[in-house]
Coordinates of C-alpha atoms and ligand atoms in Angstrom, one line a residue:
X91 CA 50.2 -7.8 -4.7
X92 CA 49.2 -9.8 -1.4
X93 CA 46.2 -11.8 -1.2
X94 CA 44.3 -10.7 2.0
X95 CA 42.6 -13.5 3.7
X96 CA 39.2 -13.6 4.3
X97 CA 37.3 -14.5 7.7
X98 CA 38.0 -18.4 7.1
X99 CA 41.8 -17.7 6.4
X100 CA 41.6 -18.6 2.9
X101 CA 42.7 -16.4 -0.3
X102 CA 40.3 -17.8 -2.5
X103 CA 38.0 -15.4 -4.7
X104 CA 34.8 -16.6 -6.7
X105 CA 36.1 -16.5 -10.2
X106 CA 39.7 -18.5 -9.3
X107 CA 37.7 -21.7 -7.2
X108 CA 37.8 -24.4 -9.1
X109 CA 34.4 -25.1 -9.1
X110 CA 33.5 -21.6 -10.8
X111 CA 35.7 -22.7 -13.9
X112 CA 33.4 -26.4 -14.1
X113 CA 30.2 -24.6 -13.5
X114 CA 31.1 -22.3 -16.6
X115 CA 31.5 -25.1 -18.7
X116 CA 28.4 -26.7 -17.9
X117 CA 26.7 -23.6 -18.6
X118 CA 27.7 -23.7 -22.3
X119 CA 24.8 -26.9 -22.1
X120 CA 22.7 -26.4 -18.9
X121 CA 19.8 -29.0 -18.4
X122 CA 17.2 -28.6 -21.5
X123 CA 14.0 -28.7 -19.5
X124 CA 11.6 -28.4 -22.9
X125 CA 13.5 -31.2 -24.1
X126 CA 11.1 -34.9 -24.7
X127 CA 11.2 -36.9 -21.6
X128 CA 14.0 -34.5 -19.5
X129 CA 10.9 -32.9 -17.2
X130 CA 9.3 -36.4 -15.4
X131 CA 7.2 -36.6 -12.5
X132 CA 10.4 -39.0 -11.6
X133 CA 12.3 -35.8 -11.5
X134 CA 9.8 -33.4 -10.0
X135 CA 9.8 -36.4 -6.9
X136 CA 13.4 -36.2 -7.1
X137 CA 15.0 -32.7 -6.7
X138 CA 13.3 -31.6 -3.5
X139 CA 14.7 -30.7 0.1
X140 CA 12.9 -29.7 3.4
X141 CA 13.1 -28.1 6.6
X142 CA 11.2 -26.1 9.2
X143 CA 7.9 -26.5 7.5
X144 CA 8.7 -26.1 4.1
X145 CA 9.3 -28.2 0.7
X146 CA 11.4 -26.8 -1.9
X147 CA 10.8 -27.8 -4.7
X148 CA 13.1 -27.5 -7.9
X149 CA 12.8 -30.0 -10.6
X150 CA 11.7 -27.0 -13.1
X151 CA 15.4 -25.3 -12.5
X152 CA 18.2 -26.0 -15.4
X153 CA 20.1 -28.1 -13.1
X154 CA 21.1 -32.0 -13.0
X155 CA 22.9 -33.7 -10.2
X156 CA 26.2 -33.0 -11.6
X157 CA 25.6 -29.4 -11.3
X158 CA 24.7 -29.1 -7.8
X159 CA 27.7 -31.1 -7.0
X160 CA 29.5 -28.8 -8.6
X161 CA 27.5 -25.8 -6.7
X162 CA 28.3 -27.6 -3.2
X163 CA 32.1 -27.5 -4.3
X164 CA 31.9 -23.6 -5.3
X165 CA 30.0 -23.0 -1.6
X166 CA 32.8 -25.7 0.2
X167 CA 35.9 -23.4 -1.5
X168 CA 34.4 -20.3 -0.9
X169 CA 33.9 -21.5 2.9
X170 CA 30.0 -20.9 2.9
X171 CA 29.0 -23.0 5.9
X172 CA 32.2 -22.2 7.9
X173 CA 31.1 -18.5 7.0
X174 CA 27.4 -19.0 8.2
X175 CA 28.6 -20.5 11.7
X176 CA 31.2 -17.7 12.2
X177 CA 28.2 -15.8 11.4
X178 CA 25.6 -17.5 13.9
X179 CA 29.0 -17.9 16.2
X180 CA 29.4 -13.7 16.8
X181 CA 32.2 -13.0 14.7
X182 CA 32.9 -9.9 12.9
X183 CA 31.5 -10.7 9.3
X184 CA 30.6 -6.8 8.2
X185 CA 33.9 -5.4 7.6
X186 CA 36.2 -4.5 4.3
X187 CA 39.2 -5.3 4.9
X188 CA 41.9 -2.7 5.0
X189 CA 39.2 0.1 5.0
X190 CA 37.3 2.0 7.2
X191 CA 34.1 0.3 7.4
X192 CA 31.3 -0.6 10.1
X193 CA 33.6 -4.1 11.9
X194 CA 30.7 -5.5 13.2
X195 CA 28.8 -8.4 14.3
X196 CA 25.7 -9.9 12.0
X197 CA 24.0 -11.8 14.8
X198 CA 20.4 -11.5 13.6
X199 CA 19.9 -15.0 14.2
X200 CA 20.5 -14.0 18.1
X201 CA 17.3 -12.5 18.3
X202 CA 15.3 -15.7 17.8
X203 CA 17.9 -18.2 19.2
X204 CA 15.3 -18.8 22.8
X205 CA 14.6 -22.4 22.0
X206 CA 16.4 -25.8 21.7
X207 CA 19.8 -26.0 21.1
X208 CA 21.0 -22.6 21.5
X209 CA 24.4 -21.4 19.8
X210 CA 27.0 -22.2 22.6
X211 CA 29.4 -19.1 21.2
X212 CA 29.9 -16.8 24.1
X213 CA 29.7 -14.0 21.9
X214 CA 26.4 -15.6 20.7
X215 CA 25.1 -16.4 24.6
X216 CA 25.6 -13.0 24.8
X217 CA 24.1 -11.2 22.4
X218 CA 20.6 -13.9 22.7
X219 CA 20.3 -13.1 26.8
X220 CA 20.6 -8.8 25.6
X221 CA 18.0 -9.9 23.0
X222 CA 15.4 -12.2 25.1
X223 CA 15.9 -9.7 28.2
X224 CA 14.4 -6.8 25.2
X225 CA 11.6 -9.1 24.5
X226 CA 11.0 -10.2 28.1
X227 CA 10.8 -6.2 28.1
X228 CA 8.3 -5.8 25.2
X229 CA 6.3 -8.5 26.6
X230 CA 5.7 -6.9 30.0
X231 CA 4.6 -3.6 27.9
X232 CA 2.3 -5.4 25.8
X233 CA 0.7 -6.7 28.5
X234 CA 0.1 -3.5 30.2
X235 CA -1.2 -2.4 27.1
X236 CA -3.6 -4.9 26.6
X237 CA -4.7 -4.3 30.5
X238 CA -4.8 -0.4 30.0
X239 CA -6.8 -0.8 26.7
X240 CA -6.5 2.4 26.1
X241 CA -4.9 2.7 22.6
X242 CA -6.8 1.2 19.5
X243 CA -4.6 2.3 17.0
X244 CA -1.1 1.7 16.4
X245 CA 1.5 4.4 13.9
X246 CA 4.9 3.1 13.3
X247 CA 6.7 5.2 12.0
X248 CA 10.3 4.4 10.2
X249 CA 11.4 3.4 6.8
X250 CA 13.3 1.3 5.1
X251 CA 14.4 -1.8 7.2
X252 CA 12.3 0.2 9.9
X253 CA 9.3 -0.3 8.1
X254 CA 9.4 -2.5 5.2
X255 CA 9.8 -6.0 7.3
X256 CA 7.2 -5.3 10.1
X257 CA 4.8 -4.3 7.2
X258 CA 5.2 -7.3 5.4
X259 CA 4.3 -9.3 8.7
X260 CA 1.8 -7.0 9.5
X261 CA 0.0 -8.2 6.0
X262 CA 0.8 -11.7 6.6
X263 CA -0.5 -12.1 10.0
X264 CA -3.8 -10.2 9.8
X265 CA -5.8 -13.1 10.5
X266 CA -4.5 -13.4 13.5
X267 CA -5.2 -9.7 14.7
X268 CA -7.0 -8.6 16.9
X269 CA -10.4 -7.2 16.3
X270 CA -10.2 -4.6 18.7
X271 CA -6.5 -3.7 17.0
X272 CA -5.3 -1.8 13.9
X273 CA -1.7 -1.3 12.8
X274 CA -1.1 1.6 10.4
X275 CA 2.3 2.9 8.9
X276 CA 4.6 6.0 7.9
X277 CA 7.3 5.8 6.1
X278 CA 7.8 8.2 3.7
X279 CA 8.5 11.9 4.2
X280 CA 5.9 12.5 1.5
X281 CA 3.0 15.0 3.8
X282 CA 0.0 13.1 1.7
X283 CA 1.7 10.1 4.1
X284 CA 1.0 11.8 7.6
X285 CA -2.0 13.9 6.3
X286 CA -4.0 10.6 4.5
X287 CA -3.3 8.5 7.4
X288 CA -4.1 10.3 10.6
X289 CA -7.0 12.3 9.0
X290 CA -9.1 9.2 10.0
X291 CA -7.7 8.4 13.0
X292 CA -9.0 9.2 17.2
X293 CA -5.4 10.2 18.7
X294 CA -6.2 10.1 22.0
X295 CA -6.3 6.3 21.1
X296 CA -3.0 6.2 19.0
X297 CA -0.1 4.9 20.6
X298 CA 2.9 5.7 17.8
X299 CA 6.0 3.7 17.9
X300 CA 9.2 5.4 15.9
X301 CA 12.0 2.8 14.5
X302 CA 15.1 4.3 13.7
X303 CA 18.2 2.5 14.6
X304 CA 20.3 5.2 14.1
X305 CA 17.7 8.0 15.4
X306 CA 18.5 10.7 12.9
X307 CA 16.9 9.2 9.4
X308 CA 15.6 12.3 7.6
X309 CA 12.0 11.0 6.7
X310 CA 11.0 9.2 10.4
X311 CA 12.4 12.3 12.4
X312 CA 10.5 14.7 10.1
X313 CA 7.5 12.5 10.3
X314 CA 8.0 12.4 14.0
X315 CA 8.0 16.0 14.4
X316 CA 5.0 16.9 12.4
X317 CA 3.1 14.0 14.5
X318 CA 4.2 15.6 17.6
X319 CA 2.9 18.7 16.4
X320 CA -0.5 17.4 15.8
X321 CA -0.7 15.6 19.1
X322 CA 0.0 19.0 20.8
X323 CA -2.4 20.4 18.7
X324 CA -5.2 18.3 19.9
X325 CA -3.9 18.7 23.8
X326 CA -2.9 15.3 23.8
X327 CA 1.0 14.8 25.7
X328 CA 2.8 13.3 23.0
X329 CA 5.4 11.6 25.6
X330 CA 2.4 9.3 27.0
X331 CA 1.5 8.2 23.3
X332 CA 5.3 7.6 22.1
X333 CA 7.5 5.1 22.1
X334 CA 10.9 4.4 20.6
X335 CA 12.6 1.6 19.1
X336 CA 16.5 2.9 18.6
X337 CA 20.1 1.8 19.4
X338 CA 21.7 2.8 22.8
X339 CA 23.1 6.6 22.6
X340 CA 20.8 7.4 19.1
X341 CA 19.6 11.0 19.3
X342 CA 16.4 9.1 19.7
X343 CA 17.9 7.3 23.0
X344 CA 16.0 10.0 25.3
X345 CA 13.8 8.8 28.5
X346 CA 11.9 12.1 28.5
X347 CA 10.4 12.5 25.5
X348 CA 9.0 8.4 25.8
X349 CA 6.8 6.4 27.3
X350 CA 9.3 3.7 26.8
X351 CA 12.3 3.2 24.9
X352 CA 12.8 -0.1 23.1
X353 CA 16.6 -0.7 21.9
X354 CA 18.0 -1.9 18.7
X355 CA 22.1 -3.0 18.7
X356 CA 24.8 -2.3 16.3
X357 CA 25.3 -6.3 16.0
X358 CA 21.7 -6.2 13.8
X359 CA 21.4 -4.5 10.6
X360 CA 18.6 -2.1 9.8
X361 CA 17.0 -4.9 7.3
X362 CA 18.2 -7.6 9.1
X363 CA 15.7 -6.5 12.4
X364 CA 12.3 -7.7 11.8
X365 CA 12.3 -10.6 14.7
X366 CA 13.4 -8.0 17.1
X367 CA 11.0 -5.5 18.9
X368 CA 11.1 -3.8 15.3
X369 CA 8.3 -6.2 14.0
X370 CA 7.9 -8.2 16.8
X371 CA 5.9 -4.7 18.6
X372 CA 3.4 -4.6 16.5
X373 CA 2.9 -8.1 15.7
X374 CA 2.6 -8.5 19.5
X375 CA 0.0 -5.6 20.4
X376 CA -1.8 -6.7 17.3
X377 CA -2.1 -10.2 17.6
X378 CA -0.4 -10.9 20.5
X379 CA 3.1 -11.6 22.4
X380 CA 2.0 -15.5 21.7
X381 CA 1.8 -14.9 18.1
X382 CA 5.6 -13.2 17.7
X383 CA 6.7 -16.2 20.0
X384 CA 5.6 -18.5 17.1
X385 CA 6.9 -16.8 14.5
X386 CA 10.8 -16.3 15.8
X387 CA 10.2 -20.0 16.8
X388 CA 9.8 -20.5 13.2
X389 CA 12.7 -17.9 12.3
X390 CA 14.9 -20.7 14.5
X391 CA 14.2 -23.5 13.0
X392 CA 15.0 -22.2 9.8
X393 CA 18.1 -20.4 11.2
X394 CA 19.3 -24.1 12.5
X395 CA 18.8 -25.6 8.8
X396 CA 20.9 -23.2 7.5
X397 CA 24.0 -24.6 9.8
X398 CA 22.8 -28.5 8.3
X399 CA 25.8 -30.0 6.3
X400 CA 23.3 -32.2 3.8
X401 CA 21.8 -29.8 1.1
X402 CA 18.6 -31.6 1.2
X403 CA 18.2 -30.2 4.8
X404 CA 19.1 -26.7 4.5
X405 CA 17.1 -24.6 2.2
X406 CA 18.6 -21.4 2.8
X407 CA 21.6 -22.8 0.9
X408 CA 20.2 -24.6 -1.8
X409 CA 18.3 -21.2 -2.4
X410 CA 21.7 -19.5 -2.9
X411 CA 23.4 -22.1 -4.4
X412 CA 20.2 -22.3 -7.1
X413 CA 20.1 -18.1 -7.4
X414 CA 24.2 -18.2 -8.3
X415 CA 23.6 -20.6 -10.8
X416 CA 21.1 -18.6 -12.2
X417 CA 22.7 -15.7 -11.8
X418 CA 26.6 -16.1 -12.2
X419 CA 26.4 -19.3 -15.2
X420 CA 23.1 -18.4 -16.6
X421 CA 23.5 -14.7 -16.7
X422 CA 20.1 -13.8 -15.2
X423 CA 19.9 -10.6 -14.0
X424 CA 16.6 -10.6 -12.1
X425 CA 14.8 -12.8 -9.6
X426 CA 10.7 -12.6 -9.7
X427 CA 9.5 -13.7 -6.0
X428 CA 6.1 -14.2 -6.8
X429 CA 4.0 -15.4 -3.2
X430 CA 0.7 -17.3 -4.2
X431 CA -0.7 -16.3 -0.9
X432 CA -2.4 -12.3 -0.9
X433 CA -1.0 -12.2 3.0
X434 CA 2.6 -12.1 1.4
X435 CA 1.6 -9.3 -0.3
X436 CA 4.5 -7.2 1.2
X437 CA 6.6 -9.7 1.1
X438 CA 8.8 -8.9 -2.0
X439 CA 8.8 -5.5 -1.1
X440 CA 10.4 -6.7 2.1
X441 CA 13.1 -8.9 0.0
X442 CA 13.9 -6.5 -2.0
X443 CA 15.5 -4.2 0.5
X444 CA 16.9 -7.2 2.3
X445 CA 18.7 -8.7 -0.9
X446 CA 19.3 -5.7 -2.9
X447 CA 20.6 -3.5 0.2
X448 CA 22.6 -6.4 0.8
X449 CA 24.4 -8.3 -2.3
X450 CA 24.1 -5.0 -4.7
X451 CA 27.9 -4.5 -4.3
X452 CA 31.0 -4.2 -6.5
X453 CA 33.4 -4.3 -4.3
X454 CA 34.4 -7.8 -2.4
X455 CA 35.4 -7.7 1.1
X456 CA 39.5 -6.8 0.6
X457 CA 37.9 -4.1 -1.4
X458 CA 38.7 -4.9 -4.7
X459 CA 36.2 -4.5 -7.9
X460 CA 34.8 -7.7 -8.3
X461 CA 34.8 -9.4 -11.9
X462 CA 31.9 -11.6 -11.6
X463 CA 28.0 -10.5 -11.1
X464 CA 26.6 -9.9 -7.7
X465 CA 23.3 -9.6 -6.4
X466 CA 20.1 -9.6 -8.8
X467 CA 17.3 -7.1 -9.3
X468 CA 14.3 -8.6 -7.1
X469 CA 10.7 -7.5 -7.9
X470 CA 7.3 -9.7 -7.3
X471 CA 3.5 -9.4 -6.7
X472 CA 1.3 -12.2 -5.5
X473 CA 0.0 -14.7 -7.9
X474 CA -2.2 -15.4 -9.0
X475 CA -2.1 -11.1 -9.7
X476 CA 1.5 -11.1 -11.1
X477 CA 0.2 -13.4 -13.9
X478 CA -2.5 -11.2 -15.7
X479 CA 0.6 -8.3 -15.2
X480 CA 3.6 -9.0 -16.0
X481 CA 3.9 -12.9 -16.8
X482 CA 3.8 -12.5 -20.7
X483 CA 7.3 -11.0 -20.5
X484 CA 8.5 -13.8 -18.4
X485 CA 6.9 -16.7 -20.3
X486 CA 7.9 -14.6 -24.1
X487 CA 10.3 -11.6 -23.3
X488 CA 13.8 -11.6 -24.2
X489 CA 14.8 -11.8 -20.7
X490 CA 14.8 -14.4 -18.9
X491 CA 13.6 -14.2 -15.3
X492 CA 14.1 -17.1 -13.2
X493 CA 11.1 -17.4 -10.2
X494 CA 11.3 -18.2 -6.6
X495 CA 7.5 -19.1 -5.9
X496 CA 6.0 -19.3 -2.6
X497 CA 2.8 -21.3 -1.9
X498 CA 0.5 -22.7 0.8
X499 CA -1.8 -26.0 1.3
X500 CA -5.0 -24.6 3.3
X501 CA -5.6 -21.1 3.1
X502 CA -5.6 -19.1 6.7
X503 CA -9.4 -18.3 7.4
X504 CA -10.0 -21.5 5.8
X505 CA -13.2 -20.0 4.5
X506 CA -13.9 -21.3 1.3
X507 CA -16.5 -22.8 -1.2
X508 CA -16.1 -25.6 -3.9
X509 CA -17.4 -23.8 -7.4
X510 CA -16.9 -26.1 -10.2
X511 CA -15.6 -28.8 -8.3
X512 CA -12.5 -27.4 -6.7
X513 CA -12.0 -24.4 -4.2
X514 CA -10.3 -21.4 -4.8
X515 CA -7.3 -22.4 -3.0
X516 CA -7.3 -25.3 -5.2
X517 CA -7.8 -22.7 -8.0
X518 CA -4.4 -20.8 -6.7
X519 CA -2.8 -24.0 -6.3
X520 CA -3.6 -24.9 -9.6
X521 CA -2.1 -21.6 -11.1
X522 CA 0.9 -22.1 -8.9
X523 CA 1.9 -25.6 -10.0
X524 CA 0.7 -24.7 -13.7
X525 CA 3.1 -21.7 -14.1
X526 CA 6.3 -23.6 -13.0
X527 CA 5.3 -26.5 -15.4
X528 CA 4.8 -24.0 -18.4
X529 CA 7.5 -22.0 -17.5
X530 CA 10.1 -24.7 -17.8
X531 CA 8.5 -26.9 -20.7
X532 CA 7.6 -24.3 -23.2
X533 CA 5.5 -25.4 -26.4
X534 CA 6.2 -25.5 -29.7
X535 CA 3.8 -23.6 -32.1
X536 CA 3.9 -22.8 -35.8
X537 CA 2.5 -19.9 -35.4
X538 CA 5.6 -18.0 -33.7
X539 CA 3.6 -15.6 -31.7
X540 CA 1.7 -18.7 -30.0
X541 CA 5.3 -20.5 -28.7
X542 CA 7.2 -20.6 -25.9
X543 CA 10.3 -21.2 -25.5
X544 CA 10.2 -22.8 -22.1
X545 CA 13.9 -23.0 -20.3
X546 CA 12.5 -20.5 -18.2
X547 CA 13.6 -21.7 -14.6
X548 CA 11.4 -21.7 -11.0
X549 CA 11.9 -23.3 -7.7
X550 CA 8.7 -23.8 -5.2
X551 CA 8.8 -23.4 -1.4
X552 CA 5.7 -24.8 -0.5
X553 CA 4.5 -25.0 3.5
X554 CA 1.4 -26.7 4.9
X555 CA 0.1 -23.1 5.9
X556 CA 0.9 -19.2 6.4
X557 CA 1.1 -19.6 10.0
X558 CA 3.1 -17.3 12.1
X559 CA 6.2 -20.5 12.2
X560 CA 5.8 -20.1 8.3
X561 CA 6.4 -16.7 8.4
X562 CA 9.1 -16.7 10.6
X563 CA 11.1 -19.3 8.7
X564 CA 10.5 -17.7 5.4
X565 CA 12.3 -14.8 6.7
X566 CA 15.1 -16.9 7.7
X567 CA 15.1 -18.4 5.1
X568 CA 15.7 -15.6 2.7
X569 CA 18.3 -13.6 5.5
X570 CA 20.3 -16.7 5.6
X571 CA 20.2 -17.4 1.4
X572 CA 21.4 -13.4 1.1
X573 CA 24.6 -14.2 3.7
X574 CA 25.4 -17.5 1.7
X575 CA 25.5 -15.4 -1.2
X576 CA 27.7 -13.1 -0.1
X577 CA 29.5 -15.6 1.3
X578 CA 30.3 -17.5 -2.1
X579 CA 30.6 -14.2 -3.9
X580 CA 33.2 -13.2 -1.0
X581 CA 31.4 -9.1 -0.5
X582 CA 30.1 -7.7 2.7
X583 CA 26.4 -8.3 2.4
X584 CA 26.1 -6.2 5.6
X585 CA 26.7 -2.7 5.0
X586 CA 24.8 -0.2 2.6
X587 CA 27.3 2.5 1.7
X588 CA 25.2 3.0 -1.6
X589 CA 22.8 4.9 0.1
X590 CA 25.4 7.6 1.2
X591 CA 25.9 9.6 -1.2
X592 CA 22.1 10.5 -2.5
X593 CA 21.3 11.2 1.0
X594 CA 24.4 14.0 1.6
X595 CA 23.1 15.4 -2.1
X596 CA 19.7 15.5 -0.6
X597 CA 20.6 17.3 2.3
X598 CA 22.3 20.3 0.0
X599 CA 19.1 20.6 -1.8
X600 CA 17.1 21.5 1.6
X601 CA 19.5 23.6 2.2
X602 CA 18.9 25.7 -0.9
X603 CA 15.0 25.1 0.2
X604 CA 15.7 26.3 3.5
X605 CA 17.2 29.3 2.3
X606 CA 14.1 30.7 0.5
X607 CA 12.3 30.7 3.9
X608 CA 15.1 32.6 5.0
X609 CA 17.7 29.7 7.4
X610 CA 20.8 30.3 5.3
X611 CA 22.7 28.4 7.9
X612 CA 23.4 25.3 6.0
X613 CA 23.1 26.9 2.8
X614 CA 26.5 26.3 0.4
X615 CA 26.1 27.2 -3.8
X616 CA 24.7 24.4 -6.0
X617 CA 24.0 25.8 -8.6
X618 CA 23.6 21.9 -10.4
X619 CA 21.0 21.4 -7.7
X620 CA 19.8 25.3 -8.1
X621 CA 19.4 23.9 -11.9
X622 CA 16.7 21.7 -11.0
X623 CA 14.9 23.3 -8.5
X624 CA 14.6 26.1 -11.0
X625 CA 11.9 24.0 -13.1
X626 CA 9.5 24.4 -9.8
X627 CA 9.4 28.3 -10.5
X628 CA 7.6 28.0 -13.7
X629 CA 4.7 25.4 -12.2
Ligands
F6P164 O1 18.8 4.4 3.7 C1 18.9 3.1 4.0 C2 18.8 2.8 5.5 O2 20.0 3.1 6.1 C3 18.4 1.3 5.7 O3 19.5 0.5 5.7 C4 17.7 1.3 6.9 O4 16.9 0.2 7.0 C5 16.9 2.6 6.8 O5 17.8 3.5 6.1 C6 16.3 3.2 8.0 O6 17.3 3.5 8.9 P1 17.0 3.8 10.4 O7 16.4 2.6 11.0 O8 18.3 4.1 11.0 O9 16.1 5.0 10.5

């Protein structure tokens, strides 16, 4: 059989690098964190890093020195860094080789890459003027916007990548909103959605915005029918109170039915869009274009870290590097991002679609079934919530589920009162700081019902304050860990064929819906889906 070379030129696969056979073997013994004297504040000093804001923190994984030497070797054979400027530098990273797939460009980090020391990749140059020319764009809008004052109320509708991501910032930054602004959201194609949400709501003062990079997604055009169908209800001209954010040529791409047309490129994923006009519209009528400016400033700054050589600078790397060995030698299957900050509150909803749409493959990029695990199942809630839910199976379960935890010096409003001698940031703090600790030490009990067994590992990324830099760089931060990932594991973290096939199944069930009120058109037998829909009769 011939090896097919990956983007770097070399033949290597995870499982053959030489680093993946000493890592193994380390993981027969990995570092006993409940052991006496192994946990010091020595060591908690020790294994940090920092960039763009943010400590990481990771004295409470199962790691020594050794191990993340070893880890550095696995990301220098499998080419990681060389991957993540290719990456940065415009190349084609989202392709299986020797199969039709989407041969494209992954230059997210294009759409933030305005300030110093821009990539000097022509194919890079490129793609950053198209991008800051868009935001130029949006920032001309907003501003007529703001002068008009005529809308109040912002829909965006879209789902998935077109929804998840500018939610989550939405949450994060609502101290910084506007009081005169509200921001509200349809995604799914649920009617409760549409019904709940606009039954409140004055539409001559709604200005919807519809995300849909490819401009045909079942839920947001349904949605966006139904909405134009109330607007024209009320009398309202639903072209004066839309706008679209879509690639070039989408069915969506269509002047007349717009205000104004916003456009998305085939050289950003769906999930990968957030710092584009995609979250960057809403953050910027809500808060302000000033506010977005911040945060892809602190998208860049993190994006740059993740091109730094020294792991103690670039966090988006140690992240990866820390989640294989969790993952791959320690045979964890799920990652818990728990933010101790209530504006994050989307957050992991947000990283879930942007890790699992991303690393939940099983095939590598020549297309071959890989024989090593890929991405892990992410799920989180803020802490201090996540602990009176679902911490007793983390701390005793049989599973164990390593942490990433997120956490913040000062609170945002900074409105606070000392009860007890400590204020309730101090309080989160507290919890935050406590839970890594008991996590990783454990304690012994007689009574086996009262011990832990400790072992249980957690990193901290830990930033002065949620501020719209934070936020950017987080997101980085976790776009950029997801491509090293894929880059050690060698898979295309950029395409999301998985969602094929329950879509085109979908679409034959309407059919058979359609066909009871009478448009047989599309209608074809399914009598497995006719077996189902059969259960609504007797309802
Ligand atoms: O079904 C998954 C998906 O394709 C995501 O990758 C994407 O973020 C979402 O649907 C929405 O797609 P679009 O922006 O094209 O409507």
């Amino acid at each position: 059989m011939t090896m097919l070379k990956d983007v770097t030129g070399s033949t290597l696969s995870f499982n053959a690098c030489k680093a993946t056979q000493k890592l193994q073997e380390m993981a027969k013994a990995p570092y006993d964190l409940t052991k006496e004297g192994n946990l010091t504040p020595q060591r908690l000093a020790k294994f940090t890093a920092e960039a763009a804001g943010y400590k990481f923190l990771y004295g409470t994984e199962r790691v020594t020195e050794e191990t993340m030497h070893a880890l550095m070797d696995l990301a220098g054979e499998m080419h990681a860094l060389e991957k993540m400027e290719k990456m940065q530098a415009g190349e084609i990273m989202n392709f299986i080789e020797g199969y039709p797939s989407e041969q494209r460009q992954v230059l997210h980090t294009a759409l933030r890459d305005f300030f110093d020391h821009p990539n000097p990749a022509k194919a890079a140059i490129e793609a950053t003027q198209t991008a800051r020319k868009e935001a130029e764009k949006l920032k001309a809008f907003i501003s007529k916007l703001d002068k008009d004052n005529r809308f109040t109320d912002l829909l965006i509708v879209g789902i998935g990548g077109s929804e998840l991501g500018p939610k989550a910032q939405y949450e994060a930054l609502k101290f910084h909103q506007k009081p005169s602004r509200h921001v509200h959201f349809i995604g799914n194609v649920d009617p409760d959605t549409i019904a709940s949400t606009v039954r409140d709501l004055h539409l001559k003062k709604v200005l919807v915005v519809v995300i849909s990079k490819t401009g045909g997604t079942l839920e947001t055009a349904t949605n966006e029918e139904v909405l134009r169908a109330l607007f024209k209800e009320a009398g309202i001209k639903a072209e004066e109170h839309f706008v679209a954010i879509t690639a070039k040529g989408s069915p969506m791409d269509d002047k007349k039915k717009y205000a104004e047309i916003f456009h998305m490129w085939d050289w950003v994923g769906g999930r990968f869009s957030s710092s584009s006009c995609v979250g960057g519209f809403l953050i910027a009528f809500a808060c302000g274009f000033d506010t977005y400016w911040d945060f892809l400033r602190g998208c860049n700054a993190m994006d740059k870290a993740a091109l730094q050589k020294d792991l103690n600078k670039n966090l988006p790397l140690l992240g990866a590097l820390l989640g294989i060995w969790n993952r791959n030698f320690l045979k964890s299957v799920i990652l818990a991002v728990i933010p101790y900050s209530q504006a994050l509150a989307r957050y992991p909803a947000h990283m879930q679609q942007v890790d699992m749409e991303s690393n939940g493959k099983q095939v590598d990029q020549q297309g071959q079934l890989v024989d090593f695990e890929t991405g892990p199942i992410i799920f989180g809630e803020p802490g201090t919530n996540a602990q009176h839910s679902f911490y007793q199976l983390i701390h005793q379960g049989t599973t164990p589920v390593p942490l990433e935890l997120i956490g913040f010096k000062n609170s945002q409003f900074g409105e606070d009162r000392i009860l007890h001698g400590t204020t309730s940031q101090e309080k989160l703090l507290s919890s935050l700081f406590a839970q890594s600790i008991a996590l990783a030490t454990g304690q012994k009990n007689e009574n086996p019902n009262k011990a832990f067994p400790g072992n249980r590992p957690s990193h901290i990324l830990l930033a002065r304050q949620l501020t719209p830099f934070a936020l950017g760089a987080l997101l980085s931060y976790v776009e950029n860990k997801i491509a090293f990932q894929g880059f050690i594991w060698g898979i295309n973290s950029f395409d999301q064929e998985g969602v094929q096939l329950g879509k085109t199944v979908a679409n034959k069930i309407i059919a058979r819906f359609a066909a009871q009120h009478g448009e047989t058109a599309g209608a074809q037998p399914f009598p497995l889906g006719d077996a189902l829909l059969k259960h609504l009769e007797t309802l």
